[in-house]
PDB file of C-alpha atoms in Angstrom:
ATOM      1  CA  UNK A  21      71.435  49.288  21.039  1.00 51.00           C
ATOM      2  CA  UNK A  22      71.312  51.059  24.599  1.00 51.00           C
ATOM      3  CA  UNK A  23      68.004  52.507  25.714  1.00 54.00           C
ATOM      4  CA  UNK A  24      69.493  54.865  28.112  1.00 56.00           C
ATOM      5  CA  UNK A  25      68.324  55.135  32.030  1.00 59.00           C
ATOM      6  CA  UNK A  26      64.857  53.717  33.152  1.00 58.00           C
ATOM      7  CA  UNK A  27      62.038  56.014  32.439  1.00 62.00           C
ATOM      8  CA  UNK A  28      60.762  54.645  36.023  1.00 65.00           C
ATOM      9  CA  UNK A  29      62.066  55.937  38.967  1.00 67.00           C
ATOM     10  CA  UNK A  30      63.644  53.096  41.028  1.00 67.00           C
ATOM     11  CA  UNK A  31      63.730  50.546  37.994  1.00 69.00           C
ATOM     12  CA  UNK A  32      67.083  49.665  37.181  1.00 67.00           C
ATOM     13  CA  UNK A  33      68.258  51.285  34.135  1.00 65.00           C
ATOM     14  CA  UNK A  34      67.147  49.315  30.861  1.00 63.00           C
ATOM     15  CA  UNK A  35      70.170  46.766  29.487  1.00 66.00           C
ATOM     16  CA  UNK A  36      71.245  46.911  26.091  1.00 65.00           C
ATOM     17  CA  UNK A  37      69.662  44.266  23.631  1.00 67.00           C
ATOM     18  CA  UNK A  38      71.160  42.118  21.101  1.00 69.00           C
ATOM     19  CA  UNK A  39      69.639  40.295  18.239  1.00 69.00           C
ATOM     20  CA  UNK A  40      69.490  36.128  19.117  1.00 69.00           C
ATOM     21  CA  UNK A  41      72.834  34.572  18.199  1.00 68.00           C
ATOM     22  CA  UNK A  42      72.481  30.653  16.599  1.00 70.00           C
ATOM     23  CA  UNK A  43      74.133  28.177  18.368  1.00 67.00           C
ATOM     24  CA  UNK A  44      77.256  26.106  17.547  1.00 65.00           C
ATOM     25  CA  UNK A  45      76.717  23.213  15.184  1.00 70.00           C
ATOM     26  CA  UNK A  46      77.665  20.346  17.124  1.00 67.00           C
ATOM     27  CA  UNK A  47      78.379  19.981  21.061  1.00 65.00           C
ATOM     28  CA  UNK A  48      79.955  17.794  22.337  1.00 64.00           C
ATOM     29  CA  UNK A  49      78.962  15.548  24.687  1.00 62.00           C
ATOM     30  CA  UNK A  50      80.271  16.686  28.444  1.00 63.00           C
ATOM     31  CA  UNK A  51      83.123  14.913  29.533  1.00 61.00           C
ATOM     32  CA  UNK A  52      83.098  11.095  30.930  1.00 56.00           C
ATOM     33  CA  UNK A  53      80.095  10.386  28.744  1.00 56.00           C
ATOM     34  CA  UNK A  54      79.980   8.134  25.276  1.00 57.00           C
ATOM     35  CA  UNK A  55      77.714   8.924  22.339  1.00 53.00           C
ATOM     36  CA  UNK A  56      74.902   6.696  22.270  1.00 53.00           C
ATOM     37  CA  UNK A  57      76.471   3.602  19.445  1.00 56.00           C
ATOM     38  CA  UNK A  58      73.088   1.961  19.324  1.00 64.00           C
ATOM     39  CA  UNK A  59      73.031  -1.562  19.779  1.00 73.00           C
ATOM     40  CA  UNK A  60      72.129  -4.143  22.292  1.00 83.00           C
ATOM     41  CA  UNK A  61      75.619  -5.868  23.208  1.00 85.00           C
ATOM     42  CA  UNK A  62      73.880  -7.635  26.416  1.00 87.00           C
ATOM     43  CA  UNK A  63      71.444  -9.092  24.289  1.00 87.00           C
ATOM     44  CA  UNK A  64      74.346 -10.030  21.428  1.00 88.00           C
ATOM     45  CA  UNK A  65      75.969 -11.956  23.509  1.00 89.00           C
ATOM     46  CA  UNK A  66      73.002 -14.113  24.944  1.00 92.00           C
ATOM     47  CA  UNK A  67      71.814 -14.624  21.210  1.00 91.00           C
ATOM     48  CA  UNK A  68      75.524 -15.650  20.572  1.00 91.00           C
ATOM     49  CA  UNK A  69      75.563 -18.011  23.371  1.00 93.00           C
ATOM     50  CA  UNK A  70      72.079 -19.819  22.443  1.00 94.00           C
ATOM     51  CA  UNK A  71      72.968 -20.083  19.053  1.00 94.00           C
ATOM     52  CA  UNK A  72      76.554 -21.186  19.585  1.00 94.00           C
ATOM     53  CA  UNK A  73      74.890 -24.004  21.538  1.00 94.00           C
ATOM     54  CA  UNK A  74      72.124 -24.405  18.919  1.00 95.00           C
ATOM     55  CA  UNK A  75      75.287 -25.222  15.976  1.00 95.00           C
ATOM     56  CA  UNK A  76      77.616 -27.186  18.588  1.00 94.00           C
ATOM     57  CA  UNK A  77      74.469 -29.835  20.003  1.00 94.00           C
ATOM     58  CA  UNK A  78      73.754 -29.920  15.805  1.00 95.00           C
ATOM     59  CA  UNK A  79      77.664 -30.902  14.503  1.00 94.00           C
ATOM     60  CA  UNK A  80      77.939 -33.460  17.782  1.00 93.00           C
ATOM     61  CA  UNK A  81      74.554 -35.001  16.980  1.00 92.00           C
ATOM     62  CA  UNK A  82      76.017 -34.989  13.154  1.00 93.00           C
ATOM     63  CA  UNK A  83      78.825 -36.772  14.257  1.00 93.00           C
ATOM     64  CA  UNK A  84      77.392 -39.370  16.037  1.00 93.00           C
ATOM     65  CA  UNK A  85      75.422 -40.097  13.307  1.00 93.00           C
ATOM     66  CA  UNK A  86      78.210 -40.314  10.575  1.00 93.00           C
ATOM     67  CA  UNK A  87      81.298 -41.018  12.632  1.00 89.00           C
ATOM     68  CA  UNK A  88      81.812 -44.901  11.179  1.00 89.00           C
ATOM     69  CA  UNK A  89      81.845 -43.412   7.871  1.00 89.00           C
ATOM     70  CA  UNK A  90      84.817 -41.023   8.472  1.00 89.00           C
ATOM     71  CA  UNK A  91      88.798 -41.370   7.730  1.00 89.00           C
ATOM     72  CA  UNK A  92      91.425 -39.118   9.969  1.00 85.00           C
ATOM     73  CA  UNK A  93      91.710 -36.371   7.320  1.00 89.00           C
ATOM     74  CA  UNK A  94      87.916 -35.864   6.326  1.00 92.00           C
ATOM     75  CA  UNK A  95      87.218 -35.759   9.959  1.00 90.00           C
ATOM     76  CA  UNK A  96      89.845 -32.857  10.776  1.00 90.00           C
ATOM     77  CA  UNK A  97      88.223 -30.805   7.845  1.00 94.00           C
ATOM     78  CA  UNK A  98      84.660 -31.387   8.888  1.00 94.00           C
ATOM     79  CA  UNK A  99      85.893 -30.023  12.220  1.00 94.00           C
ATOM     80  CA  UNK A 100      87.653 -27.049  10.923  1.00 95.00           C
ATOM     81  CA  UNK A 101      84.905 -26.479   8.621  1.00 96.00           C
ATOM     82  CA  UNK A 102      82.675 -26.013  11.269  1.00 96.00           C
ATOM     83  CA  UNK A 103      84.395 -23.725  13.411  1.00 96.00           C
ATOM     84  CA  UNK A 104      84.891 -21.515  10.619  1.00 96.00           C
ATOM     85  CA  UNK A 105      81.194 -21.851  10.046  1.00 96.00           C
ATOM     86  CA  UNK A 106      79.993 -21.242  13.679  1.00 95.00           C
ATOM     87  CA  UNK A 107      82.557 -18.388  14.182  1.00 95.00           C
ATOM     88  CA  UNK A 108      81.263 -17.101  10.917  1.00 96.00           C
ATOM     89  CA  UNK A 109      77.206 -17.413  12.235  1.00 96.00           C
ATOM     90  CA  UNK A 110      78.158 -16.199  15.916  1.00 96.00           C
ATOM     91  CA  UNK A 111      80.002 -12.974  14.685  1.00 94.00           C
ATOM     92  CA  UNK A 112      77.612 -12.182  12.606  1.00 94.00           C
ATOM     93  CA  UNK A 113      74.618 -12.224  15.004  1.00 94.00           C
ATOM     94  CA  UNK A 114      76.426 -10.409  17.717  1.00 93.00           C
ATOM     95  CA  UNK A 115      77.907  -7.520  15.140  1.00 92.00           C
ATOM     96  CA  UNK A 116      74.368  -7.125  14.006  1.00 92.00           C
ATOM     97  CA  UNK A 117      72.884  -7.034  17.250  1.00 91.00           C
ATOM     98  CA  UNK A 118      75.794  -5.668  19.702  1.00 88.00           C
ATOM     99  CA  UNK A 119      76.595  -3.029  16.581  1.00 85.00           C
ATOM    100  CA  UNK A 120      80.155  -1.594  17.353  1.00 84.00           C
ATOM    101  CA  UNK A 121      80.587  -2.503  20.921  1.00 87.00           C
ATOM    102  CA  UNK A 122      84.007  -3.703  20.985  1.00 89.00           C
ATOM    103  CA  UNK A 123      82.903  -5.879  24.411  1.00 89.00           C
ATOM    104  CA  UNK A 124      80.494  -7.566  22.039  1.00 90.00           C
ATOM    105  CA  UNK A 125      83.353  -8.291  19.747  1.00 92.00           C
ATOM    106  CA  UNK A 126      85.410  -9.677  22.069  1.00 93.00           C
ATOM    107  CA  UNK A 127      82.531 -12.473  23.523  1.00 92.00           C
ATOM    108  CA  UNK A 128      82.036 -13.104  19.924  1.00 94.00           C
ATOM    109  CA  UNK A 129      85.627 -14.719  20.113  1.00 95.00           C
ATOM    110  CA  UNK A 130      84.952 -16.388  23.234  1.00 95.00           C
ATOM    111  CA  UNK A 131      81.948 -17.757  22.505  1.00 96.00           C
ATOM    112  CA  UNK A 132      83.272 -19.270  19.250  1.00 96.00           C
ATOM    113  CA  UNK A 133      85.766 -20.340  20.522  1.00 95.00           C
ATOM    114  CA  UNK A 134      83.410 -22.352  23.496  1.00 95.00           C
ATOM    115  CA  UNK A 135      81.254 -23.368  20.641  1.00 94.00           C
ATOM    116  CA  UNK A 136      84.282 -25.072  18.996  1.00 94.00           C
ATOM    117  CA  UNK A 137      85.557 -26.656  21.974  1.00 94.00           C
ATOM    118  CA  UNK A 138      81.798 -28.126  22.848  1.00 93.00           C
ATOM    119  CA  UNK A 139      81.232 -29.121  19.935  1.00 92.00           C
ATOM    120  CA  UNK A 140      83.695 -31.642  19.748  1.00 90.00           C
ATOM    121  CA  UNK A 141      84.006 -32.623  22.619  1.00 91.00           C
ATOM    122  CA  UNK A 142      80.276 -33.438  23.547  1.00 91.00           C
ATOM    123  CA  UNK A 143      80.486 -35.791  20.502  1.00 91.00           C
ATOM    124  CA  UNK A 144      81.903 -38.134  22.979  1.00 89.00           C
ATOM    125  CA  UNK A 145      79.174 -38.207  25.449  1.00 92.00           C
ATOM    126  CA  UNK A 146      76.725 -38.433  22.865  1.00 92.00           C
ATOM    127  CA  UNK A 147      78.399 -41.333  20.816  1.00 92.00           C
ATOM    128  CA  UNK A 148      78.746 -43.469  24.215  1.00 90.00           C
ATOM    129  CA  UNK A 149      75.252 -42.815  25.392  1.00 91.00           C
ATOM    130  CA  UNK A 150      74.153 -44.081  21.631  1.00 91.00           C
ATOM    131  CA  UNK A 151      76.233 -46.993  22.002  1.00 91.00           C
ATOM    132  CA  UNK A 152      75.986 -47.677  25.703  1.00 90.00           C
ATOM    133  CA  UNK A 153      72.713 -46.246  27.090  1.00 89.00           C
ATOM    134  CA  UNK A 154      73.034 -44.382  30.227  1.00 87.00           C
ATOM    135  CA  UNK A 155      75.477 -47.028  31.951  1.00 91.00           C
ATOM    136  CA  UNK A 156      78.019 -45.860  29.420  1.00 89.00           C
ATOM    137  CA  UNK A 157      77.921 -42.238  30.788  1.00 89.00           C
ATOM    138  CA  UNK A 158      77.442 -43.480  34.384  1.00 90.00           C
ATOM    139  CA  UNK A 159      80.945 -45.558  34.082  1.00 90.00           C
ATOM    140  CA  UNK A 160      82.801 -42.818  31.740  1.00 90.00           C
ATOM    141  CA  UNK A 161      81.612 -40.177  34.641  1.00 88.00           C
ATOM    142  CA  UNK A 162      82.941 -42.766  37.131  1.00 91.00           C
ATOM    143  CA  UNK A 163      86.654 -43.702  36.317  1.00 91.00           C
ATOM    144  CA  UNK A 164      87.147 -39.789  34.289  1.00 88.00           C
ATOM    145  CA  UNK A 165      84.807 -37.377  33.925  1.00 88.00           C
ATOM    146  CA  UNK A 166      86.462 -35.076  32.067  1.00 88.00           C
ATOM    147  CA  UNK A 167      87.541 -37.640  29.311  1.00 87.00           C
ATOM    148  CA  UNK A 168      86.162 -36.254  26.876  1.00 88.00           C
ATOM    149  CA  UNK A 169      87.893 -33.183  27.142  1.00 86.00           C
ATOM    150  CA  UNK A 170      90.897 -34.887  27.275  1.00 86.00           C
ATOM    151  CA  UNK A 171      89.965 -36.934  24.372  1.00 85.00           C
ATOM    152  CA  UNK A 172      89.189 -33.391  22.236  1.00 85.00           C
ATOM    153  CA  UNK A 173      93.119 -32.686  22.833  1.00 83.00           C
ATOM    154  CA  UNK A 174      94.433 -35.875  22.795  1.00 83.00           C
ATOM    155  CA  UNK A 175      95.437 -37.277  19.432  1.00 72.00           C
ATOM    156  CA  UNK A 176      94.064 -40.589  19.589  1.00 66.00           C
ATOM    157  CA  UNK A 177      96.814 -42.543  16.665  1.00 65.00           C
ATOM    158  CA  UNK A 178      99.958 -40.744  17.640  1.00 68.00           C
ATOM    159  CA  UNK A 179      99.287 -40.343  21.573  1.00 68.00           C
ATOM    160  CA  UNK A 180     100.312 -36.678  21.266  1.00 74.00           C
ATOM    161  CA  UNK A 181      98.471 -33.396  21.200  1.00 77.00           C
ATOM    162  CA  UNK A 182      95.841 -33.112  18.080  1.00 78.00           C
ATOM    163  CA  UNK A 183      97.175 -29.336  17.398  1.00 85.00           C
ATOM    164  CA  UNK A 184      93.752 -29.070  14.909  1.00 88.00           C
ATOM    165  CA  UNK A 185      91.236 -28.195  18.222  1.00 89.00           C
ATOM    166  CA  UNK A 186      93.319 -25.746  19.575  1.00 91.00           C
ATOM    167  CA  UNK A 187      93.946 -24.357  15.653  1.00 94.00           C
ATOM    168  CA  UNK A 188      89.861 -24.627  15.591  1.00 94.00           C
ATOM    169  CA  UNK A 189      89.599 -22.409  18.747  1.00 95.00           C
ATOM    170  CA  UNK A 190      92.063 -20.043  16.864  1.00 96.00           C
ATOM    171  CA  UNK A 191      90.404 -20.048  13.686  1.00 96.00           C
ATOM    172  CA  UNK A 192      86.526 -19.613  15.023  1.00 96.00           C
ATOM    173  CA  UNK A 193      88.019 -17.068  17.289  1.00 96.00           C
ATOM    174  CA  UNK A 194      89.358 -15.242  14.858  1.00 96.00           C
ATOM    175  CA  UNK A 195      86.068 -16.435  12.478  1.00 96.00           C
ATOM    176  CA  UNK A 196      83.703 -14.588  14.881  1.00 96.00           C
ATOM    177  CA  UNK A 197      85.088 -11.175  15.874  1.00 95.00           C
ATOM    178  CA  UNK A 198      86.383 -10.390  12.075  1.00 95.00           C
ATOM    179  CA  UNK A 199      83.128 -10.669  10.850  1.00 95.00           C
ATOM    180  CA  UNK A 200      81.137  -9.092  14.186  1.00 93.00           C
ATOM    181  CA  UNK A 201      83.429  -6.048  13.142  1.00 93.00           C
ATOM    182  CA  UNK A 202      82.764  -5.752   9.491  1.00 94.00           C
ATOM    183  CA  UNK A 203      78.697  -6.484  10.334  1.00 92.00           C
ATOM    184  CA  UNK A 204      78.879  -4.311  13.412  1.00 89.00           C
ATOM    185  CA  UNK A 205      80.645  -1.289  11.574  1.00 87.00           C
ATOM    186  CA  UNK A 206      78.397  -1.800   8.049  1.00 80.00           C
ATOM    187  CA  UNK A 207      75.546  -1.736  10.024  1.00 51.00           C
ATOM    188  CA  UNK A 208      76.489   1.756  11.694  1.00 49.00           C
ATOM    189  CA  UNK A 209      77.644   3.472   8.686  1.00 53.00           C
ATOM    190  CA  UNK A 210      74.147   2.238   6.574  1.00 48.00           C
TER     191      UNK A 210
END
């Protein structure tokens, strides 16, 4: 619809005008920049941590506490067991918190996998400071300190590697970012 010149002298002539158009029904966002996922993945990960440390301190003080009952076999399950358990409780905190950050995901498996390794190898420490008293971990820190690491790998009837902690790191690993996915994507599609 054109109006034709300006009935005021000097006005520029009047423009045509067009009934409001609607908009498109999605835009996308401009380029270099990520849709909001939701989430906190900072604060995943420091849960993860705390409670990764929270499981480990409880299955070393457990140990301590049951250790003269235990045979070779019953002890390699227990472990197992529990790194499938604290994979399983640190994946699901961070996918619930961290949502579908794939970062998130990723320090799940680290994390577990930490958790794992601390947890059996701070059963060491523990078990000679309940036997020993502080001169126990004074002398162990003296002639190795990082025995019990070495004992955690060590297989202490055969003298070779125990391959069961480094299949625990595997398996909470593995334990933790599975199930941090299938939390982390349920809880976006809900």
């Amino acid at each position: 619809m054109y109006a034709g010149p300006s009935p005021v002298p000097g006005q520029p002539p009047v423009q045509p005008m067009y009934p409001a158009q609607p908009g498109p029904p999605f835009q996308a966002p401009p380029f270099g920049q990520q849709p909001n996922r939701g989430g906190n993945p900072v604060g995943a990960v420091f849960l993860g941590l705390l409670v990764s440390f929270v499981v480990s301190l409880l299955y070393s003080g457990l140990l301590v506490v049951i250790v003269e009952h235990l045979t070779s076999a019953t002890s390699t399950t227990l472990y197992l067991a529990y790194a499938l358990l604290s994979g399983a409780i640190v994946g699901a905190l961070i996918g619930k918190v961290g949502h579908r950050s794939n970062g998130a995901r990723i320090c799940a498996a680290v994390i577990a996998a930490l958790g794992a390794f601390f947890g059996g190898a701070n059963f060491l420490p523990m078990y000679i400071a309940k036997e020993r008293g502080f001169f126990g971990i004074r002398d162990m820190l003296e002639y190795d300190p990082f025995f019990p690491a070495k004992a955690w790998w060590t297989d202490g009837t055969h003298g070779g590697v125990d391959w069961t902690s480094p299949l625990a790191l595997v398996l909470a690993a593995a334990a933790a970012w599975g199930i941090a996915y299938l939390v982390g994507n349920k809880r976006r599609q809900a």
